[in-house]
Short mmCIF file of C-alpha atoms in Angstrom, two decimals:
data_model
loop_
_atom_site.label_atom_id
_atom_site.label_comp_id
_atom_site.label_asym_id
_atom_site.label_seq_id
_atom_site.Cartn_x
_atom_site.Cartn_y
_atom_site.Cartn_z
CA UNK B 29 170.89 55.28 225.47
CA UNK B 30 167.84 54.82 223.20
CA UNK B 31 168.82 51.38 222.50
CA UNK B 32 169.32 50.42 226.04
CA UNK B 33 165.92 51.66 226.77
CA UNK B 34 164.43 49.64 224.06
CA UNK B 35 166.15 46.70 225.26
CA UNK B 36 164.73 46.86 228.76
CA UNK B 37 161.41 47.53 227.38
CA UNK B 38 161.70 44.05 225.54
CA UNK B 39 162.78 42.41 228.53
CA UNK B 40 159.84 43.79 230.73
CA UNK B 41 157.34 42.62 227.83
CA UNK B 42 158.84 39.17 227.83
CA UNK B 43 158.53 39.11 231.51
CA UNK B 44 154.64 39.60 231.66
CA UNK B 45 152.46 36.60 231.76
CA UNK B 46 151.18 35.37 228.47
CA UNK B 47 147.64 33.95 228.54
CA UNK B 48 148.21 32.66 225.07
CA UNK B 49 150.84 30.37 226.25
CA UNK B 50 150.42 29.20 229.70
CA UNK B 51 148.17 29.66 232.70
CA UNK B 52 144.72 28.32 233.96
CA UNK B 53 143.00 26.58 231.06
CA UNK B 54 139.55 28.03 232.37
CA UNK B 55 140.94 31.50 232.26
CA UNK B 56 142.51 30.84 228.81
CA UNK B 57 139.14 29.72 227.60
CA UNK B 58 137.32 32.64 229.20
CA UNK B 59 139.84 34.90 227.17
CA UNK B 60 138.98 33.25 223.97
CA UNK B 61 135.18 33.58 224.56
CA UNK B 62 135.49 37.15 225.37
CA UNK B 63 136.95 37.46 221.70
CA UNK B 64 134.25 35.07 220.29
CA UNK B 65 136.87 32.50 219.52
CA UNK B 66 134.68 29.47 220.49
CA UNK B 67 137.07 27.00 218.92
CA UNK B 68 139.90 28.26 220.89
CA UNK B 69 137.62 28.23 223.91
CA UNK B 70 136.54 24.59 223.49
CA UNK B 71 140.24 23.47 223.34
CA UNK B 72 140.99 25.25 226.70
CA UNK B 73 137.88 24.11 228.46
CA UNK B 74 138.48 20.52 227.29
CA UNK B 75 141.88 20.72 229.00
CA UNK B 76 140.25 22.03 231.88
CA UNK B 77 137.59 19.18 232.24
CA UNK B 78 140.53 16.78 232.00
CA UNK B 79 141.66 18.16 235.33
CA UNK B 80 138.31 18.89 236.92
CA UNK B 81 134.91 18.16 235.41
CA UNK B 82 133.12 20.58 237.40
CA UNK B 83 129.67 21.83 236.42
CA UNK B 84 130.90 25.35 235.89
CA UNK B 85 133.33 24.46 233.13
CA UNK B 86 130.54 22.01 231.70
CA UNK B 87 128.18 24.99 231.49
CA UNK B 88 130.82 27.19 229.66
CA UNK B 89 131.45 24.35 227.19
CA UNK B 90 127.58 24.17 226.59
CA UNK B 91 127.62 27.99 225.96
CA UNK B 92 130.22 27.58 223.22
CA UNK B 93 128.03 24.91 221.63
CA UNK B 94 125.14 27.32 221.53
CA UNK B 95 127.43 30.28 220.13
CA UNK B 96 128.45 27.80 217.40
CA UNK B 97 124.85 27.02 216.58
CA UNK B 98 125.38 23.38 217.59
CA UNK B 99 121.95 23.38 219.57
CA UNK B 100 121.68 19.67 220.14
CA UNK B 101 124.96 19.51 221.76
CA UNK B 102 124.43 22.60 223.78
CA UNK B 103 121.27 20.92 225.35
CA UNK B 104 123.00 17.43 225.89
CA UNK B 105 125.90 19.24 227.50
CA UNK B 106 123.80 21.47 229.77
CA UNK B 107 121.06 19.14 230.88
CA UNK B 108 123.13 17.00 233.18
CA UNK B 109 124.28 19.96 235.25
CA UNK B 110 120.92 21.86 234.96
CA UNK B 111 119.32 20.59 238.36
CA UNK B 112 115.66 20.14 238.73
CA UNK B 113 113.80 22.49 236.42
CA UNK B 114 116.98 24.12 235.48
CA UNK B 115 117.47 25.21 239.20
CA UNK B 116 121.24 25.03 238.96
CA UNK B 117 121.47 27.41 235.96
CA UNK B 118 121.70 31.01 235.79
CA UNK B 119 119.11 32.85 233.91
CA UNK B 120 121.46 33.34 231.02
CA UNK B 121 122.14 29.54 230.80
CA UNK B 122 118.45 28.92 230.94
CA UNK B 123 117.98 31.00 228.03
CA UNK B 124 120.65 28.88 226.04
CA UNK B 125 118.67 25.85 226.64
CA UNK B 126 115.34 27.50 225.84
CA UNK B 127 116.68 29.12 222.68
CA UNK B 128 118.16 25.94 221.73
CA UNK B 129 115.12 24.08 221.95
CA UNK B 130 113.32 26.98 219.87
CA UNK B 131 116.03 26.62 217.09
CA UNK B 132 115.49 22.74 216.96
CA UNK B 133 111.70 23.09 216.77
CA UNK B 134 110.98 21.04 219.88
CA UNK B 135 107.87 22.84 221.14
CA UNK B 136 107.04 20.73 224.05
CA UNK B 137 110.72 21.79 225.47
CA UNK B 138 110.04 25.35 224.50
CA UNK B 139 106.95 25.44 226.60
CA UNK B 140 108.95 23.48 229.60
CA UNK B 141 111.84 25.70 229.57
CA UNK B 142 109.96 28.91 228.90
CA UNK B 143 107.80 28.31 231.86
CA UNK B 144 111.19 27.78 234.14
CA UNK B 145 112.24 31.17 232.91
CA UNK B 146 108.92 32.78 233.50
CA UNK B 147 108.88 31.57 237.17
CA UNK B 148 111.87 33.61 237.60
CA UNK B 149 111.22 36.59 235.36
CA UNK B 150 107.41 36.87 234.55
CA UNK B 151 107.85 39.91 232.59
CA UNK B 152 110.18 38.46 230.08
CA UNK B 153 108.18 39.69 226.86
CA UNK B 154 110.41 37.68 224.45
CA UNK B 155 109.93 34.35 226.28
CA UNK B 156 106.27 35.06 227.05
CA UNK B 157 105.63 35.62 223.16
CA UNK B 158 107.55 32.53 222.32
CA UNK B 159 105.72 30.25 224.67
CA UNK B 160 102.22 31.76 223.69
CA UNK B 161 103.06 31.21 220.05
CA UNK B 162 103.58 27.45 220.77
CA UNK B 163 100.15 27.34 222.57
CA UNK B 164 98.62 29.25 219.87
CA UNK B 165 100.19 27.36 216.66
CA UNK B 166 100.82 24.01 217.86
CA UNK B 167 97.82 21.56 217.68
CA UNK B 168 98.94 19.81 220.81
CA UNK B 169 97.93 22.98 222.77
CA UNK B 170 94.93 25.42 222.65
CA UNK B 171 95.12 28.89 221.35
CA UNK B 172 93.10 30.04 224.55
CA UNK B 173 96.03 28.99 226.67
CA UNK B 174 98.31 31.28 224.55
CA UNK B 175 95.82 34.17 224.60
CA UNK B 176 95.46 33.94 228.48
CA UNK B 177 99.24 33.80 228.99
CA UNK B 178 99.69 37.01 226.49
CA UNK B 179 96.77 38.76 228.23
CA UNK B 180 98.26 38.30 231.67
CA UNK B 181 101.32 39.96 230.52
CA UNK B 182 99.57 42.74 228.64
CA UNK B 183 97.61 43.61 231.75
CA UNK B 184 100.99 45.07 232.98
CA UNK B 185 102.60 46.09 229.84
CA UNK B 186 100.46 46.71 226.96
CA UNK B 187 103.22 48.01 224.55
CA UNK B 188 105.41 44.90 224.15
CA UNK B 189 104.83 44.22 220.33
CA UNK B 190 106.00 40.37 220.41
CA UNK B 191 103.40 39.56 222.96
CA UNK B 192 100.66 41.72 221.54
CA UNK B 193 101.21 40.01 218.18
CA UNK B 194 100.62 36.65 219.78
CA UNK B 195 97.40 38.07 221.64
CA UNK B 196 96.08 39.31 218.11
CA UNK B 197 96.81 36.09 216.50
CA UNK B 198 95.27 34.04 219.20
CA UNK B 199 92.06 36.14 219.01
CA UNK B 200 91.93 35.76 215.40
CA UNK B 201 92.08 31.95 215.58
CA UNK B 202 89.55 31.97 218.32
CA UNK B 203 87.34 34.16 215.85
CA UNK B 204 87.07 36.91 218.35
CA UNK B 205 87.46 39.33 215.38
CA UNK B 206 86.68 42.67 217.39
CA UNK B 207 89.36 41.76 219.94
CA UNK B 208 91.82 40.90 217.06
CA UNK B 209 91.25 43.94 215.37
CA UNK B 210 91.73 46.22 218.35
CA UNK B 211 95.02 44.22 218.97
CA UNK B 212 96.43 44.45 215.41
CA UNK B 213 95.38 48.33 215.40
CA UNK B 214 97.33 48.65 218.54
CA UNK B 215 100.47 46.99 216.87
CA UNK B 216 99.98 49.65 214.07
CA UNK B 217 99.83 52.52 216.75
CA UNK B 218 103.17 51.16 218.11
CA UNK B 219 104.90 51.19 214.86
CA UNK B 220 104.60 47.58 213.88
CA UNK B 221 103.71 48.00 210.13
CA UNK B 222 105.05 44.71 209.03
CA UNK B 223 103.55 42.65 206.20
CA UNK B 224 102.09 40.00 208.55
CA UNK B 225 100.54 42.71 210.98
CA UNK B 226 98.95 44.38 207.88
CA UNK B 227 97.71 41.16 206.34
CA UNK B 228 96.26 39.84 209.54
CA UNK B 229 94.41 42.99 209.97
CA UNK B 230 92.93 42.73 206.49
CA UNK B 231 91.99 39.36 206.93
CA UNK B 232 90.26 40.22 210.26
CA UNK B 233 88.14 42.66 208.45
CA UNK B 234 87.33 40.17 205.80
CA UNK B 235 86.05 37.75 208.48
CA UNK B 236 84.15 40.45 210.04
CA UNK B 237 82.58 41.15 206.70
CA UNK B 238 81.65 37.27 206.33
CA UNK B 239 80.27 36.78 209.60
CA UNK B 240 78.25 40.05 210.51
CA UNK B 241 74.68 40.43 209.59
CA UNK B 242 74.17 43.98 209.97
CA UNK B 243 74.54 45.92 206.64
CA UNK B 244 76.66 48.67 208.03
CA UNK B 245 79.25 46.14 209.26
CA UNK B 246 79.05 44.14 206.17
CA UNK B 247 80.09 47.33 204.12
CA UNK B 248 82.64 48.44 206.65
CA UNK B 249 84.20 45.03 206.91
CA UNK B 250 84.64 44.55 203.21
CA UNK B 251 85.90 48.10 202.72
CA UNK B 252 88.53 47.75 205.54
CA UNK B 253 89.40 44.18 204.31
CA UNK B 254 90.23 45.60 200.83
CA UNK B 255 92.22 48.67 202.53
CA UNK B 256 94.45 46.57 204.56
CA UNK B 257 94.79 43.57 202.11
CA UNK B 258 95.79 45.94 199.47
CA UNK B 259 98.42 47.46 201.57
CA UNK B 260 99.69 44.00 202.57
CA UNK B 261 99.95 43.22 198.84
CA UNK B 262 101.82 46.28 198.09
CA UNK B 263 104.14 45.47 201.05
CA UNK B 264 104.93 42.09 199.45
CA UNK B 265 105.65 43.67 196.11
CA UNK B 266 102.50 41.93 194.63
CA UNK B 267 104.27 38.71 195.17
CA UNK B 268 102.11 36.93 197.85
CA UNK B 269 99.56 34.64 196.07
CA UNK B 270 97.41 33.99 199.02
CA UNK B 271 97.17 37.78 199.86
CA UNK B 272 96.26 38.58 196.27
CA UNK B 273 93.62 35.77 195.98
CA UNK B 274 91.76 37.04 199.15
CA UNK B 275 92.04 40.68 197.95
CA UNK B 276 90.55 39.68 194.83
CA UNK B 277 87.76 37.84 196.37
CA UNK B 278 87.00 40.94 198.56
CA UNK B 279 86.88 43.10 195.42
CA UNK B 280 84.40 40.72 193.55
CA UNK B 281 82.17 40.51 196.55
CA UNK B 282 82.24 44.34 196.78
CA UNK B 283 81.28 44.22 193.05
CA UNK B 284 84.55 45.84 192.25
CA UNK B 285 84.97 43.20 189.45
CA UNK B 286 87.62 44.70 187.41
CA UNK B 287 89.92 45.26 190.24
CA UNK B 288 89.17 41.61 191.72
CA UNK B 289 89.81 40.15 188.35
CA UNK B 290 93.04 41.76 188.08
CA UNK B 291 94.27 40.60 191.48
CA UNK B 292 92.82 37.13 190.93
CA UNK B 293 94.81 36.74 187.66
CA UNK B 294 98.09 38.00 189.52
CA UNK B 295 97.32 35.29 192.35
CA UNK B 296 96.96 32.68 189.49
CA UNK B 297 99.91 33.26 187.82
CA UNK B 298 101.90 32.86 191.07
CA UNK B 299 100.10 29.86 192.21
CA UNK B 300 101.03 27.70 189.28
CA UNK B 301 101.42 24.64 189.04
CA UNK B 302 99.34 23.96 192.24
CA UNK B 303 96.18 22.46 190.97
CA UNK B 304 94.13 22.80 193.96
CA UNK B 305 94.77 26.40 194.29
CA UNK B 306 94.45 27.15 190.59
CA UNK B 307 90.98 25.67 190.77
CA UNK B 308 89.79 27.96 193.60
CA UNK B 309 91.31 31.13 191.79
CA UNK B 310 89.74 30.17 188.32
CA UNK B 311 86.46 29.58 190.11
CA UNK B 312 86.52 33.04 191.81
CA UNK B 313 87.53 34.54 188.43
CA UNK B 314 84.44 33.19 187.00
CA UNK B 315 82.38 34.87 189.55
CA UNK B 316 83.94 38.09 188.84
CA UNK B 317 83.31 37.96 185.30
CA UNK B 318 79.75 36.66 185.80
CA UNK B 319 78.91 39.69 188.07
CA UNK B 320 80.25 41.96 185.21
CA UNK B 321 77.95 40.28 182.68
CA UNK B 322 80.95 39.03 180.80
CA UNK B 323 79.42 35.39 180.41
CA UNK B 324 81.74 34.03 177.77
CA UNK B 325 84.71 35.03 180.06
CA UNK B 326 83.03 33.47 183.03
CA UNK B 327 82.46 30.13 181.06
CA UNK B 328 86.21 30.17 179.99
CA UNK B 329 87.18 30.58 183.68
CA UNK B 330 84.89 27.94 185.08
CA UNK B 331 85.80 25.60 182.34
CA UNK B 332 89.35 26.07 183.25
CA UNK B 333 88.64 25.44 187.01
CA UNK B 334 86.99 22.23 186.14
CA UNK B 335 90.07 20.89 184.46
CA UNK B 336 91.63 21.22 187.80
CA UNK B 337 88.64 19.75 189.54
CA UNK B 338 85.90 18.05 187.41
CA UNK B 339 83.72 17.24 190.66
CA UNK B 340 82.76 20.75 191.64
CA UNK B 341 78.90 20.60 191.40
CA UNK B 342 78.47 24.35 192.10
CA UNK B 343 81.06 25.17 189.30
CA UNK B 344 79.22 22.84 186.83
CA UNK B 345 75.89 24.37 187.75
CA UNK B 346 77.21 27.94 187.34
CA UNK B 347 78.69 27.04 183.77
CA UNK B 348 75.30 25.73 182.81
CA UNK B 349 73.67 28.88 183.84
CA UNK B 350 76.10 31.02 181.83
CA UNK B 351 75.49 28.89 178.78
CA UNK B 352 71.86 29.45 179.27
CA UNK B 353 72.51 33.34 179.39
CA UNK B 354 74.55 33.18 176.03
CA UNK B 355 71.90 31.08 174.30
CA UNK B 356 73.74 27.76 173.88
CA UNK B 357 71.03 25.41 174.93
CA UNK B 358 73.01 22.38 174.06
CA UNK B 359 75.83 22.99 176.35
CA UNK B 360 73.50 24.53 178.98
CA UNK B 361 71.71 21.11 179.29
CA UNK B 362 74.74 18.96 179.02
CA UNK B 363 76.18 20.87 182.04
CA UNK B 364 73.06 20.63 183.92
CA UNK B 365 72.95 16.68 183.34
CA UNK B 366 76.52 16.49 184.62
CA UNK B 367 75.34 18.38 187.62
CA UNK B 368 72.19 16.41 188.37
CA UNK B 369 74.07 13.16 188.05
CA UNK B 370 76.36 14.30 190.83
CA UNK B 371 73.44 15.71 192.93
CA UNK B 372 71.56 12.50 192.86
CA UNK B 373 74.64 11.19 194.94
CA UNK B 374 74.90 14.00 197.37
CA UNK B 375 73.21 14.63 200.79
CA UNK B 376 70.09 16.67 200.10
CA UNK B 377 69.50 20.06 201.65
CA UNK B 378 67.25 23.16 200.94
CA UNK B 379 70.00 25.05 198.75
CA UNK B 380 70.84 21.76 196.55
CA UNK B 381 67.04 21.00 196.16
CA UNK B 382 66.45 24.42 194.49
CA UNK B 383 69.39 23.96 192.13
CA UNK B 384 68.13 20.60 191.31
CA UNK B 385 64.63 21.89 190.61
CA UNK B 386 66.19 24.67 188.26
CA UNK B 387 68.18 22.10 186.50
CA UNK B 388 65.56 19.63 185.80
CA UNK B 389 63.29 22.51 184.50
CA UNK B 390 65.82 22.89 181.90
CA UNK B 391 66.62 19.48 180.86
CA UNK B 392 62.93 18.47 180.76
CA UNK B 393 62.22 16.66 184.00
CA UNK B 394 63.83 14.00 186.58
CA UNK B 395 66.35 11.46 185.17
CA UNK B 396 67.43 8.21 186.94
CA UNK B 397 71.27 8.02 186.44
CA UNK B 398 71.38 4.66 188.29
CA UNK B 399 74.43 5.74 190.36
CA UNK B 400 76.63 6.90 187.31
CA UNK B 401 78.10 10.15 187.08
CA UNK B 402 77.96 12.16 183.75
CA UNK B 403 81.28 14.12 183.24
CA UNK B 404 81.09 17.91 182.21
CA UNK B 405 81.57 18.25 178.47
CA UNK B 406 85.07 20.06 178.57
#
């Protein structure tokens, strides 16, 4: 009896329709897609297209290409059945085209298809942020357009982190540092304590410190720049050279020379062998040592900087000054002569004229270099 029941069960199972062996190829493709078997789905959809090349099946094929990361093929398959402005596509299908263009870095198409989505769903925060980012970062557009787009969204939803990030970045690029500060602080309050947010907040305070004339704001800006840049540096495991360099600059400007020198040395070790960057860091190190009264260390750092860029008049002038302070008159005059030969070819201005007078007082008067440049003695 037991065997009879089992035999009947097997007969019933065999009598059931099998999606794996026969049936509608579209349904078979859909079943595969539910299991994320895009390879099998494409086989079945291909069979379906041989019978009926309907737009609905074509869109399913495009979806498979998207899921397989074949973004170019997704777009080329979807566009012929998209209709004007994507009107024939569902919102999900619009997103496939939009995201494919994002993955391929085609920013103009990101804007076009992002706008198509936003016409249907103006409160799509992810798409708003992506389109705003293109406006802000692509030279073909204006950061102000990105800021306006983000702000239009934020007036209704001020807590969308991706949109708020773009709004903050746009304000920073447009040098509206007060608005950028408020936006970055709002991101922090929302829990966005990523490296980029912390670093950008530190850079905002650094710019505030540079641009403000009020003494209170100078002190506040430098102090907060140091605080947030330090947090960003720690967040990166002290491995981001650009952050460490800017942190070092802020510390030197605040007369925290020891701390600044430490960060600048770390930055320098990470930046090698980039000669342009190495010059900038060594020059800043020299300024740090000079402020501490360590003139020989300043000289060494500046001469190292000049090995990366022999044409920096300011660095040559500073080195001459430092040699004067350590009592090496010969080197002082030699560096001043190198400076004067370059200054003779530069566009005059009040600051440069003052430096020239100081140098000529040391070397003993004006000298006509006849267009020649005297190299620094390094």
